[in-house]
Amino acid sequence: MSVTNLLRPNPAEAPAKPAAVAGPVARHVAIIMDGNGRWAAARRLPRVAGHREGARAVRRAIEAAMQSGVGWLTLYAFSSENWRRPAGEILDLTALLRQYLRSELAELKANGIRLRVIGDLQRFDEDIRGDLRAAERETAENHRLNLTIALSYGARDEIVAAARAVAEAAVAGSLDPAGLDERLFARYLATAGMPDPDLVIRTSGEQRLSNFLLWQAAYAELVFLDVLWPDFGPEHFAHALGEYARRERRFGARPA
Ligand code: IPE
Ligand code: IPE
Ligand code: MG
């Protein structure tokens, strides 16, 4: 697929309005926000310009989720593998994160949005960790939208950490291995207490999960969009929700 295709999503595939979805609305939508670098490259701009524009698309995605009645929105912002990128790009991304938190916190609060963060935050500087903790604390009473940002997140890391915690509990005698089942194991994951995603969207035309929510997305519907993340808007969100509404979820049972 060519970049020009990506830059111009087919209007026939992307209805203009966000709210007009017939059928069930996904309760939890998770998005792999991909394509910032290609967006910048297509304009001969530095990658950071794509990331900056990507932060604007985050705002549009949050608004679209709220308008569509989606209760849970999880955004993959930085993977455990993204630490392999050049130091300069990581610096740009952390600067944008710091800026985003400082400029958006009031907005999140005003809109009744609860922010959570999942991932290995130890790898970030202390000031960002402090900002993230403060944002979680200050929005903890909000219920309108549950927004989770996956930062320095890797599903395999998360599952290994959960297995380690389970093993430690067993050794300490507070958990009987015979009583361990899927529900109990899920309580050791970073997403404990959250519903599983119903719909996982990935932008940029790539069709892979890149270590995102491997446990939780076991039965999620997957929608891959040919739009680069900085161009993502309410019409793409609506298109993905429409696609979801048309799918028949069987969970292994026979078709209805
Ligand atoms: C997504 O855009 C943002 C992050 C992974 C941090 P990319 O930076 O991966 O952009 P592409 O995939 O190179 O176009
Ligand atoms: C996945 O995108 C991670 C995020 C969107 C944060 P990448 O661009 O890092 O994924 P790969 O390397 O193409 O699989
Ligand atoms: Mg990418």
XYZ file of N, CA and C and ligand atoms in Angstrom, residues 31-35 38 47 76-79 81-82 85 150 202 206 208-210, ligand 2:
74
model
N -6.229 1.189 21.309
C -5.675 1.655 20.027
C -4.147 1.587 20.013
N -3.626 0.965 18.975
C -2.181 0.989 18.717
C -1.950 2.161 17.777
N -1.421 3.232 18.349
C -1.321 4.507 17.612
C -0.022 4.501 16.795
N -0.114 4.082 15.553
C 1.115 3.877 14.774
C 1.122 4.751 13.520
N 2.319 5.152 13.113
C 2.467 5.861 11.839
C 2.948 7.300 11.947
N 6.099 7.868 9.664
C 5.795 7.895 8.229
C 5.041 9.164 7.855
N 10.910 13.355 12.614
C 9.941 12.444 13.234
C 9.173 13.102 14.372
N -1.929 2.816 23.253
C -0.545 2.323 23.287
C 0.343 3.465 22.807
N 1.062 4.071 23.746
C 1.847 5.263 23.409
C 3.332 4.970 23.261
N 3.820 3.965 24.013
C 5.262 3.678 23.984
C 5.461 2.241 24.463
N 6.092 1.435 23.639
C 6.224 0.013 23.992
C 7.547 -0.251 24.702
N 9.623 -2.211 23.710
C 10.607 -2.323 22.618
C 11.006 -0.955 22.063
N 10.163 0.059 22.283
C 10.495 1.390 21.754
C 11.736 1.996 22.427
N 14.835 2.635 20.315
C 14.974 3.751 19.356
C 16.138 4.660 19.758
N -0.740 3.193 27.837
C 0.297 2.162 27.969
C 1.634 2.791 27.606
N -5.603 -0.710 15.069
C -4.228 -0.278 14.792
C -4.246 0.591 13.544
N -0.186 -1.365 9.361
C 0.510 -2.561 9.879
C -0.522 -3.474 10.522
N -0.248 -6.104 13.064
C 0.325 -6.919 14.139
C 0.025 -6.246 15.470
N 0.226 -7.008 16.548
C -0.097 -6.489 17.885
C 1.101 -5.842 18.568
N 2.320 -6.139 18.102
C 3.522 -5.526 18.682
C 3.520 -5.558 20.225
C 3.807 -0.179 18.345
O 4.334 0.560 17.293
C 3.955 0.568 19.613
C 3.182 1.800 19.711
C 2.331 2.257 18.835
C 3.395 2.555 20.900
P 5.812 0.281 16.740
O 5.992 1.168 15.584
O 6.791 0.364 17.840
O 5.691 -1.255 16.309
P 6.536 -2.119 15.296
O 7.980 -1.965 15.685
O 6.267 -1.590 13.925
O 6.008 -3.502 15.485
